[in-house]
Amino acid sequence: MSKLAVLGVLIVAHLSSGGAHSGHTYNTAEVERVEHSWEEAEGYEECEEFLIDPDTQHFDENSLNELGNRAEQDHFRKHPKPKPIEEICGKYQCPMYQKVESSGCGFEERIILRANWTTTKVDLESPNGYREAYFRLHGYRSGAKNDRGESMDMAVPVIKKWWLDEDFNVLGATMSFYIPAAFQSDPPASTDDLVRVEEWDEAVTYTRAFGGNREDPEHLKQFDLLKTALAKENLTPYPYMRMTAGFTRPGYGRQRREVILVDNDSM
């Protein structure tokens, strides 16, 4: 497998404390609906300096424990709180990963386990390139475009990857779906030449989570904050690939998106 494909392994999945998520689908009634703190929702402790209002340089120490959207004075928590991974992976299948305990702030470190994914390139010249990529992958998952006609359960997240040159200009992009557990050991072949089945090797990844369904300057700023948080811990991500993971259907309830960088040694 190429090193670029290995990078693709940065994905988001759920792991309960002490072990990897099994990949099974659970009854949503089993997931208790409770209000979570920001740390529980994001999956890590935020760095204090990221909560300082850049205009006033004011930090409200009480905001760390506030719930919902009440922390509007904090410039980065004015948007919806992300939906916790535990709730999402109680309803949908998620890839398996192991959470790495860290003394750092502002990110979560994960070991993403080896797994099969379906991937297609995104036509960045097309105004509907991402939508077209999504429906190609959906064709495989629905059974219309795999050699067994097998329909697969919904799995999350949807992964987008952007490859960058040395000046950090985008060279290309791909979109990927996780193949559900029932098909992991022997996935059907794609009958669409633009969709391929890939085995992604284990890799170390670093993530930040946020609510909403955005790919705007605020979303891009998350990558900068992630790199800043990693630098504080002397961790070096691979600089020429960026990833996002979307866990929830746009416009339906509370959202969760993650920005992801892969550890340089996993390349």
PDB file of C-alpha atoms in Angstrom:
ATOM      1  CA  MET A   1       0.000   0.000   0.000  1.00  0.00           C
ATOM      2  CA  SER A   2       1.252   3.476  -0.817  1.00  0.00           C
ATOM      3  CA  LYS A   3       2.111   5.900   1.934  1.00  0.00           C
ATOM      4  CA  LEU A   4      -0.656   8.181   0.726  1.00  0.00           C
ATOM      5  CA  ALA A   5      -3.190   5.430   1.194  1.00  0.00           C
ATOM      6  CA  VAL A   6      -1.820   4.790   4.663  1.00  0.00           C
ATOM      7  CA  LEU A   7      -2.522   8.412   5.481  1.00  0.00           C
ATOM      8  CA  GLY A   8      -6.062   7.869   4.565  1.00  0.00           C
ATOM      9  CA  VAL A   9      -6.393   5.825   7.691  1.00  0.00           C
ATOM     10  CA  LEU A  10      -6.926   8.963   9.697  1.00  0.00           C
ATOM     11  CA  ILE A  11     -10.373   8.609  10.434  1.00  0.00           C
ATOM     12  CA  VAL A  12     -12.684   9.023  13.157  1.00  0.00           C
ATOM     13  CA  ALA A  13     -14.371   6.303  14.984  1.00  0.00           C
ATOM     14  CA  HIS A  14     -15.695   5.552  18.353  1.00  0.00           C
ATOM     15  CA  LEU A  15     -13.865   3.808  21.117  1.00  0.00           C
ATOM     16  CA  SER A  16     -15.176   3.425  24.552  1.00  0.00           C
ATOM     17  CA  SER A  17     -12.572   3.816  27.286  1.00  0.00           C
ATOM     18  CA  GLY A  18     -10.161   0.904  27.424  1.00  0.00           C
ATOM     19  CA  GLY A  19     -10.898  -0.751  24.097  1.00  0.00           C
ATOM     20  CA  ALA A  20     -11.722  -0.341  20.443  1.00  0.00           C
ATOM     21  CA  HIS A  21     -15.252   0.160  19.230  1.00  0.00           C
ATOM     22  CA  SER A  22     -16.683  -3.130  18.020  1.00  0.00           C
ATOM     23  CA  GLY A  23     -18.173  -1.740  14.816  1.00  0.00           C
ATOM     24  CA  HIS A  24     -21.639  -3.134  15.643  1.00  0.00           C
ATOM     25  CA  THR A  25     -24.821  -1.127  15.259  1.00  0.00           C
ATOM     26  CA  TYR A  26     -26.641  -0.379  18.508  1.00  0.00           C
ATOM     27  CA  ASN A  27     -30.228   0.462  19.361  1.00  0.00           C
ATOM     28  CA  THR A  28     -30.523   4.214  19.763  1.00  0.00           C
ATOM     29  CA  ALA A  29     -32.687   3.659  22.832  1.00  0.00           C
ATOM     30  CA  GLU A  30     -29.588   2.281  24.567  1.00  0.00           C
ATOM     31  CA  VAL A  31     -27.875   5.673  24.339  1.00  0.00           C
ATOM     32  CA  GLU A  32     -28.952   7.892  27.190  1.00  0.00           C
ATOM     33  CA  ARG A  33     -29.627  11.442  26.074  1.00  0.00           C
ATOM     34  CA  VAL A  34     -27.869  13.731  28.519  1.00  0.00           C
ATOM     35  CA  GLU A  35     -26.364  17.181  28.384  1.00  0.00           C
ATOM     36  CA  HIS A  36     -22.601  16.971  28.038  1.00  0.00           C
ATOM     37  CA  SER A  37     -19.832  19.332  29.033  1.00  0.00           C
ATOM     38  CA  TRP A  38     -17.669  20.792  26.285  1.00  0.00           C
ATOM     39  CA  GLU A  39     -14.842  18.410  27.202  1.00  0.00           C
ATOM     40  CA  GLU A  40     -17.169  15.404  26.980  1.00  0.00           C
ATOM     41  CA  ALA A  41     -18.620  16.614  23.679  1.00  0.00           C
ATOM     42  CA  GLU A  42     -15.288  17.398  22.030  1.00  0.00           C
ATOM     43  CA  GLY A  43     -13.384  14.478  23.551  1.00  0.00           C
ATOM     44  CA  TYR A  44     -10.483  16.471  25.007  1.00  0.00           C
ATOM     45  CA  GLU A  45      -9.654  19.428  27.240  1.00  0.00           C
ATOM     46  CA  GLU A  46      -9.496  22.704  25.337  1.00  0.00           C
ATOM     47  CA  CYS A  47      -6.415  24.940  25.589  1.00  0.00           C
ATOM     48  CA  GLU A  48      -7.128  28.055  27.640  1.00  0.00           C
ATOM     49  CA  GLU A  49      -5.525  30.348  25.094  1.00  0.00           C
ATOM     50  CA  PHE A  50      -7.983  29.131  22.452  1.00  0.00           C
ATOM     51  CA  LEU A  51     -10.865  30.415  24.585  1.00  0.00           C
ATOM     52  CA  ILE A  52      -9.587  33.966  24.859  1.00  0.00           C
ATOM     53  CA  ASP A  53     -11.584  36.488  22.865  1.00  0.00           C
ATOM     54  CA  PRO A  54      -9.083  37.876  20.302  1.00  0.00           C
ATOM     55  CA  ASP A  55     -10.760  41.312  20.414  1.00  0.00           C
ATOM     56  CA  THR A  56     -10.995  41.829  24.173  1.00  0.00           C
ATOM     57  CA  GLN A  57      -8.281  39.403  25.327  1.00  0.00           C
ATOM     58  CA  HIS A  58     -10.791  38.450  28.023  1.00  0.00           C
ATOM     59  CA  PHE A  59     -11.054  34.919  29.371  1.00  0.00           C
ATOM     60  CA  ASP A  60     -14.036  33.807  31.423  1.00  0.00           C
ATOM     61  CA  GLU A  61     -12.834  30.906  33.555  1.00  0.00           C
ATOM     62  CA  ASN A  62     -16.429  29.813  34.196  1.00  0.00           C
ATOM     63  CA  SER A  63     -17.062  29.246  30.499  1.00  0.00           C
ATOM     64  CA  LEU A  64     -15.192  25.955  30.528  1.00  0.00           C
ATOM     65  CA  ASN A  65     -18.044  24.293  32.379  1.00  0.00           C
ATOM     66  CA  GLU A  66     -20.990  25.991  30.719  1.00  0.00           C
ATOM     67  CA  LEU A  67     -23.365  23.947  28.616  1.00  0.00           C
ATOM     68  CA  GLY A  68     -25.040  24.370  25.255  1.00  0.00           C
ATOM     69  CA  ASN A  69     -24.543  27.695  23.505  1.00  0.00           C
ATOM     70  CA  ARG A  70     -24.210  29.842  26.630  1.00  0.00           C
ATOM     71  CA  ALA A  71     -20.462  30.407  26.155  1.00  0.00           C
ATOM     72  CA  GLU A  72     -21.012  32.900  23.364  1.00  0.00           C
ATOM     73  CA  GLN A  73     -18.369  35.290  24.675  1.00  0.00           C
ATOM     74  CA  ASP A  74     -15.735  32.685  23.833  1.00  0.00           C
ATOM     75  CA  HIS A  75     -14.835  33.299  20.232  1.00  0.00           C
ATOM     76  CA  PHE A  76     -14.530  29.650  19.312  1.00  0.00           C
ATOM     77  CA  ARG A  77     -17.420  28.231  21.300  1.00  0.00           C
ATOM     78  CA  LYS A  78     -20.084  30.504  19.886  1.00  0.00           C
ATOM     79  CA  HIS A  79     -21.083  27.721  17.478  1.00  0.00           C
ATOM     80  CA  PRO A  80     -23.115  24.605  18.381  1.00  0.00           C
ATOM     81  CA  LYS A  81     -21.514  22.078  20.678  1.00  0.00           C
ATOM     82  CA  PRO A  82     -20.523  18.920  18.735  1.00  0.00           C
ATOM     83  CA  LYS A  83     -22.500  15.761  19.258  1.00  0.00           C
ATOM     84  CA  PRO A  84     -20.417  13.266  21.302  1.00  0.00           C
ATOM     85  CA  ILE A  85     -18.939  10.299  19.483  1.00  0.00           C
ATOM     86  CA  GLU A  86     -20.603   7.922  21.938  1.00  0.00           C
ATOM     87  CA  GLU A  87     -24.070   9.022  20.884  1.00  0.00           C
ATOM     88  CA  ILE A  88     -23.298   8.846  17.176  1.00  0.00           C
ATOM     89  CA  CYS A  89     -21.662   5.421  17.325  1.00  0.00           C
ATOM     90  CA  GLY A  90     -24.557   4.128  19.393  1.00  0.00           C
ATOM     91  CA  LYS A  91     -26.694   4.582  16.295  1.00  0.00           C
ATOM     92  CA  TYR A  92     -24.335   4.013  13.353  1.00  0.00           C
ATOM     93  CA  GLN A  93     -21.355   1.785  12.730  1.00  0.00           C
ATOM     94  CA  CYS A  94     -18.002   3.503  13.202  1.00  0.00           C
ATOM     95  CA  PRO A  95     -14.455   2.374  12.393  1.00  0.00           C
ATOM     96  CA  MET A  96     -12.330   0.982  15.202  1.00  0.00           C
ATOM     97  CA  TYR A  97      -9.692   3.073  16.912  1.00  0.00           C
ATOM     98  CA  GLN A  98      -7.824   3.373  20.185  1.00  0.00           C
ATOM     99  CA  LYS A  99      -7.674   6.619  22.085  1.00  0.00           C
ATOM    100  CA  VAL A 100      -4.208   7.586  23.263  1.00  0.00           C
ATOM    101  CA  GLU A 101      -4.137   9.332  26.636  1.00  0.00           C
ATOM    102  CA  SER A 102      -2.354  12.671  26.432  1.00  0.00           C
ATOM    103  CA  SER A 103      -1.418  15.408  28.879  1.00  0.00           C
ATOM    104  CA  GLY A 104      -1.819  17.978  26.098  1.00  0.00           C
ATOM    105  CA  CYS A 105      -4.823  20.185  25.338  1.00  0.00           C
ATOM    106  CA  GLY A 106      -6.760  21.092  22.224  1.00  0.00           C
ATOM    107  CA  PHE A 107      -6.738  17.722  20.437  1.00  0.00           C
ATOM    108  CA  GLU A 108      -7.404  14.019  20.706  1.00  0.00           C
ATOM    109  CA  GLU A 109      -4.793  11.463  19.646  1.00  0.00           C
ATOM    110  CA  ARG A 110      -6.020   8.190  18.160  1.00  0.00           C
ATOM    111  CA  ILE A 111      -4.616   5.030  16.655  1.00  0.00           C
ATOM    112  CA  ILE A 112      -6.862   4.187  13.725  1.00  0.00           C
ATOM    113  CA  LEU A 113      -6.927   0.453  13.146  1.00  0.00           C
ATOM    114  CA  ARG A 114      -6.505  -1.272   9.800  1.00  0.00           C
ATOM    115  CA  ALA A 115      -9.764  -1.393   7.820  1.00  0.00           C
ATOM    116  CA  ASN A 116     -11.319  -1.421   4.355  1.00  0.00           C
ATOM    117  CA  TRP A 117     -12.795   1.735   2.839  1.00  0.00           C
ATOM    118  CA  THR A 118     -14.333   2.784  -0.464  1.00  0.00           C
ATOM    119  CA  THR A 119     -12.755   5.842  -2.063  1.00  0.00           C
ATOM    120  CA  THR A 120     -13.364   8.065  -5.058  1.00  0.00           C
ATOM    121  CA  LYS A 121     -11.652  11.176  -6.364  1.00  0.00           C
ATOM    122  CA  VAL A 122     -13.380  14.548  -6.108  1.00  0.00           C
ATOM    123  CA  ASP A 123     -13.516  16.609  -9.292  1.00  0.00           C
ATOM    124  CA  LEU A 124     -12.444  19.996  -7.929  1.00  0.00           C
ATOM    125  CA  GLU A 125     -13.217  21.634 -11.271  1.00  0.00           C
ATOM    126  CA  SER A 126     -16.883  20.676 -11.039  1.00  0.00           C
ATOM    127  CA  PRO A 127     -19.237  22.860  -8.962  1.00  0.00           C
ATOM    128  CA  ASN A 128     -20.935  19.633  -7.866  1.00  0.00           C
ATOM    129  CA  GLY A 129     -17.737  17.625  -7.419  1.00  0.00           C
ATOM    130  CA  TYR A 130     -18.311  16.683  -3.779  1.00  0.00           C
ATOM    131  CA  ARG A 131     -21.955  15.794  -4.339  1.00  0.00           C
ATOM    132  CA  GLU A 132     -21.036  13.630  -7.328  1.00  0.00           C
ATOM    133  CA  ALA A 133     -18.350  11.862  -5.297  1.00  0.00           C
ATOM    134  CA  TYR A 134     -20.810  11.194  -2.479  1.00  0.00           C
ATOM    135  CA  PHE A 135     -23.365   9.580  -4.776  1.00  0.00           C
ATOM    136  CA  ARG A 136     -20.729   7.407  -6.452  1.00  0.00           C
ATOM    137  CA  LEU A 137     -19.831   6.015  -3.026  1.00  0.00           C
ATOM    138  CA  HIS A 138     -23.508   5.670  -2.175  1.00  0.00           C
ATOM    139  CA  GLY A 139     -23.967   3.607  -5.321  1.00  0.00           C
ATOM    140  CA  TYR A 140     -21.431   1.096  -3.998  1.00  0.00           C
ATOM    141  CA  ARG A 141     -23.003   1.057  -0.531  1.00  0.00           C
ATOM    142  CA  SER A 142     -26.560   0.657  -1.866  1.00  0.00           C
ATOM    143  CA  GLY A 143     -25.609  -2.421  -3.903  1.00  0.00           C
ATOM    144  CA  ALA A 144     -26.263  -0.786  -7.268  1.00  0.00           C
ATOM    145  CA  LYS A 145     -22.544  -0.528  -7.977  1.00  0.00           C
ATOM    146  CA  ASN A 146     -20.936  -3.543  -6.303  1.00  0.00           C
ATOM    147  CA  ASP A 147     -20.510  -6.977  -7.849  1.00  0.00           C
ATOM    148  CA  ARG A 148     -22.781  -8.770  -5.349  1.00  0.00           C
ATOM    149  CA  GLY A 149     -25.627  -6.292  -5.325  1.00  0.00           C
ATOM    150  CA  GLU A 150     -25.206  -6.175  -1.549  1.00  0.00           C
ATOM    151  CA  SER A 151     -26.821  -3.302   0.319  1.00  0.00           C
ATOM    152  CA  MET A 152     -24.826  -2.139   3.347  1.00  0.00           C
ATOM    153  CA  ASP A 153     -25.883  -0.412   6.542  1.00  0.00           C
ATOM    154  CA  MET A 154     -25.084   3.243   7.086  1.00  0.00           C
ATOM    155  CA  ALA A 155     -21.625   3.797   8.574  1.00  0.00           C
ATOM    156  CA  VAL A 156     -19.838   6.980   9.622  1.00  0.00           C
ATOM    157  CA  PRO A 157     -17.905   9.163   9.215  1.00  0.00           C
ATOM    158  CA  VAL A 158     -17.585  10.452   5.668  1.00  0.00           C
ATOM    159  CA  ILE A 159     -13.927  11.287   5.132  1.00  0.00           C
ATOM    160  CA  LYS A 160     -12.587  13.990   2.852  1.00  0.00           C
ATOM    161  CA  LYS A 161      -8.862  14.309   2.173  1.00  0.00           C
ATOM    162  CA  TRP A 162      -6.974  17.095   0.462  1.00  0.00           C
ATOM    163  CA  TRP A 163      -3.418  16.599  -0.824  1.00  0.00           C
ATOM    164  CA  LEU A 164      -1.182  19.684  -0.755  1.00  0.00           C
ATOM    165  CA  ASP A 165       2.008  20.729  -2.528  1.00  0.00           C
ATOM    166  CA  GLU A 166       5.015  22.304  -0.802  1.00  0.00           C
ATOM    167  CA  ASP A 167       3.334  25.712  -1.003  1.00  0.00           C
ATOM    168  CA  PHE A 168       0.176  24.209   0.576  1.00  0.00           C
ATOM    169  CA  ASN A 169      -1.879  24.557  -2.584  1.00  0.00           C
ATOM    170  CA  VAL A 170      -4.478  21.818  -3.078  1.00  0.00           C
ATOM    171  CA  LEU A 171      -3.366  19.188  -5.596  1.00  0.00           C
ATOM    172  CA  GLY A 172      -6.367  16.897  -5.359  1.00  0.00           C
ATOM    173  CA  ALA A 173      -9.079  15.540  -3.098  1.00  0.00           C
ATOM    174  CA  THR A 174     -10.826  12.267  -2.320  1.00  0.00           C
ATOM    175  CA  MET A 175     -13.908  11.151  -0.402  1.00  0.00           C
ATOM    176  CA  SER A 176     -14.212   7.841   1.452  1.00  0.00           C
ATOM    177  CA  PHE A 177     -16.850   5.692   3.191  1.00  0.00           C
ATOM    178  CA  TYR A 178     -16.083   3.124   5.865  1.00  0.00           C
ATOM    179  CA  ILE A 179     -17.177  -0.405   4.877  1.00  0.00           C
ATOM    180  CA  PRO A 180     -19.421  -1.889   7.615  1.00  0.00           C
ATOM    181  CA  ALA A 181     -18.145  -4.690   9.856  1.00  0.00           C
ATOM    182  CA  ALA A 182     -20.196  -7.408   8.147  1.00  0.00           C
ATOM    183  CA  PHE A 183     -18.237  -6.823   4.914  1.00  0.00           C
ATOM    184  CA  GLN A 184     -14.811  -5.907   6.301  1.00  0.00           C
ATOM    185  CA  SER A 185     -13.176  -9.324   5.841  1.00  0.00           C
ATOM    186  CA  ASP A 186     -14.441  -9.771   2.268  1.00  0.00           C
ATOM    187  CA  PRO A 187     -15.835  -6.551   0.749  1.00  0.00           C
ATOM    188  CA  PRO A 188     -17.622  -6.689  -2.604  1.00  0.00           C
ATOM    189  CA  ALA A 189     -15.740  -5.360  -5.609  1.00  0.00           C
ATOM    190  CA  SER A 190     -16.825  -2.053  -7.095  1.00  0.00           C
ATOM    191  CA  THR A 191     -18.381  -2.107 -10.546  1.00  0.00           C
ATOM    192  CA  ASP A 192     -17.781   1.644 -10.910  1.00  0.00           C
ATOM    193  CA  ASP A 193     -14.340   2.402 -12.343  1.00  0.00           C
ATOM    194  CA  LEU A 194     -14.283   5.640 -10.340  1.00  0.00           C
ATOM    195  CA  VAL A 195     -14.787   3.881  -6.995  1.00  0.00           C
ATOM    196  CA  ARG A 196     -12.156   1.620  -5.486  1.00  0.00           C
ATOM    197  CA  VAL A 197     -11.929  -0.529  -2.361  1.00  0.00           C
ATOM    198  CA  GLU A 198      -8.834   0.264  -0.289  1.00  0.00           C
ATOM    199  CA  GLU A 199      -7.281  -1.316   2.762  1.00  0.00           C
ATOM    200  CA  TRP A 200      -5.953   1.428   5.032  1.00  0.00           C
ATOM    201  CA  ASP A 201      -3.138   0.543   7.388  1.00  0.00           C
ATOM    202  CA  GLU A 202      -3.035   1.495  11.049  1.00  0.00           C
ATOM    203  CA  ALA A 203      -2.015   5.098  11.650  1.00  0.00           C
ATOM    204  CA  VAL A 204      -1.736   7.699  14.420  1.00  0.00           C
ATOM    205  CA  THR A 205      -4.003  10.714  13.972  1.00  0.00           C
ATOM    206  CA  TYR A 206      -4.752  13.987  15.753  1.00  0.00           C
ATOM    207  CA  THR A 207      -8.236  15.496  15.719  1.00  0.00           C
ATOM    208  CA  ARG A 208     -10.272  18.527  16.769  1.00  0.00           C
ATOM    209  CA  ALA A 209     -14.071  18.465  16.859  1.00  0.00           C
ATOM    210  CA  PHE A 210     -16.643  21.195  16.306  1.00  0.00           C
ATOM    211  CA  GLY A 211     -20.389  21.535  15.841  1.00  0.00           C
ATOM    212  CA  GLY A 212     -22.299  22.694  12.818  1.00  0.00           C
ATOM    213  CA  ASN A 213     -21.840  21.715   9.194  1.00  0.00           C
ATOM    214  CA  ARG A 214     -19.352  24.223   7.852  1.00  0.00           C
ATOM    215  CA  GLU A 215     -16.343  24.436   5.613  1.00  0.00           C
ATOM    216  CA  ASP A 216     -15.752  28.151   6.017  1.00  0.00           C
ATOM    217  CA  PRO A 217     -12.828  30.204   7.422  1.00  0.00           C
ATOM    218  CA  GLU A 218     -13.847  29.119  10.932  1.00  0.00           C
ATOM    219  CA  HIS A 219     -13.459  25.502   9.835  1.00  0.00           C
ATOM    220  CA  LEU A 220     -10.036  26.191   8.324  1.00  0.00           C
ATOM    221  CA  LYS A 221      -8.955  27.901  11.543  1.00  0.00           C
ATOM    222  CA  GLN A 222      -9.441  24.576  13.307  1.00  0.00           C
ATOM    223  CA  PHE A 223      -6.444  23.194  11.404  1.00  0.00           C
ATOM    224  CA  ASP A 224      -4.312  26.100  12.632  1.00  0.00           C
ATOM    225  CA  LEU A 225      -5.407  25.522  16.222  1.00  0.00           C
ATOM    226  CA  LEU A 226      -4.698  21.810  15.879  1.00  0.00           C
ATOM    227  CA  LYS A 227      -1.166  22.482  14.637  1.00  0.00           C
ATOM    228  CA  THR A 228      -0.600  24.954  17.478  1.00  0.00           C
ATOM    229  CA  ALA A 229      -1.791  22.426  20.071  1.00  0.00           C
ATOM    230  CA  LEU A 230       0.449  19.717  18.609  1.00  0.00           C
ATOM    231  CA  ALA A 231       3.488  22.000  18.572  1.00  0.00           C
ATOM    232  CA  LYS A 232       3.055  22.570  22.311  1.00  0.00           C
ATOM    233  CA  GLU A 233       3.511  18.807  22.787  1.00  0.00           C
ATOM    234  CA  ASN A 234       6.374  18.525  20.254  1.00  0.00           C
ATOM    235  CA  LEU A 235       4.194  16.368  17.989  1.00  0.00           C
ATOM    236  CA  THR A 236       4.813  16.601  14.241  1.00  0.00           C
ATOM    237  CA  PRO A 237       1.936  15.978  11.817  1.00  0.00           C
ATOM    238  CA  TYR A 238       2.412  15.299   8.132  1.00  0.00           C
ATOM    239  CA  PRO A 239       2.117  18.775   6.548  1.00  0.00           C
ATOM    240  CA  TYR A 240       0.858  17.905   3.057  1.00  0.00           C
ATOM    241  CA  MET A 241      -2.507  16.333   3.749  1.00  0.00           C
ATOM    242  CA  ARG A 242      -5.607  17.602   5.547  1.00  0.00           C
ATOM    243  CA  MET A 243      -8.697  15.605   6.381  1.00  0.00           C
ATOM    244  CA  THR A 244     -12.185  16.198   7.666  1.00  0.00           C
ATOM    245  CA  ALA A 245     -14.668  13.703   9.059  1.00  0.00           C
ATOM    246  CA  GLY A 246     -18.406  14.295   8.962  1.00  0.00           C
ATOM    247  CA  PHE A 247     -20.387  12.168  11.410  1.00  0.00           C
ATOM    248  CA  THR A 248     -23.914  13.497  11.071  1.00  0.00           C
ATOM    249  CA  ARG A 249     -26.289  14.228   8.237  1.00  0.00           C
ATOM    250  CA  PRO A 250     -26.235  17.951   7.382  1.00  0.00           C
ATOM    251  CA  GLY A 251     -29.245  19.790   8.737  1.00  0.00           C
ATOM    252  CA  TYR A 252     -30.433  16.942  10.950  1.00  0.00           C
ATOM    253  CA  GLY A 253     -30.038  17.564  14.666  1.00  0.00           C
ATOM    254  CA  ARG A 254     -26.764  18.224  16.437  1.00  0.00           C
ATOM    255  CA  GLN A 255     -23.736  17.962  14.210  1.00  0.00           C
ATOM    256  CA  ARG A 256     -20.187  16.711  14.629  1.00  0.00           C
ATOM    257  CA  ARG A 257     -17.295  17.433  12.316  1.00  0.00           C
ATOM    258  CA  GLU A 258     -13.612  16.838  12.896  1.00  0.00           C
ATOM    259  CA  VAL A 259     -10.435  18.131  11.337  1.00  0.00           C
ATOM    260  CA  ILE A 260      -7.639  15.569  11.239  1.00  0.00           C
ATOM    261  CA  LEU A 261      -3.879  15.513  10.748  1.00  0.00           C
ATOM    262  CA  VAL A 262      -1.814  12.323  10.616  1.00  0.00           C
ATOM    263  CA  ASP A 263       1.400  11.820  12.524  1.00  0.00           C
ATOM    264  CA  ASN A 264       4.453  12.253  10.320  1.00  0.00           C
ATOM    265  CA  ASP A 265       5.822   8.830  11.348  1.00  0.00           C
ATOM    266  CA  SER A 266       2.678   7.141  10.075  1.00  0.00           C
ATOM    267  CA  MET A 267       3.419   8.266   6.534  1.00  0.00           C
TER     268      MET A 267
END
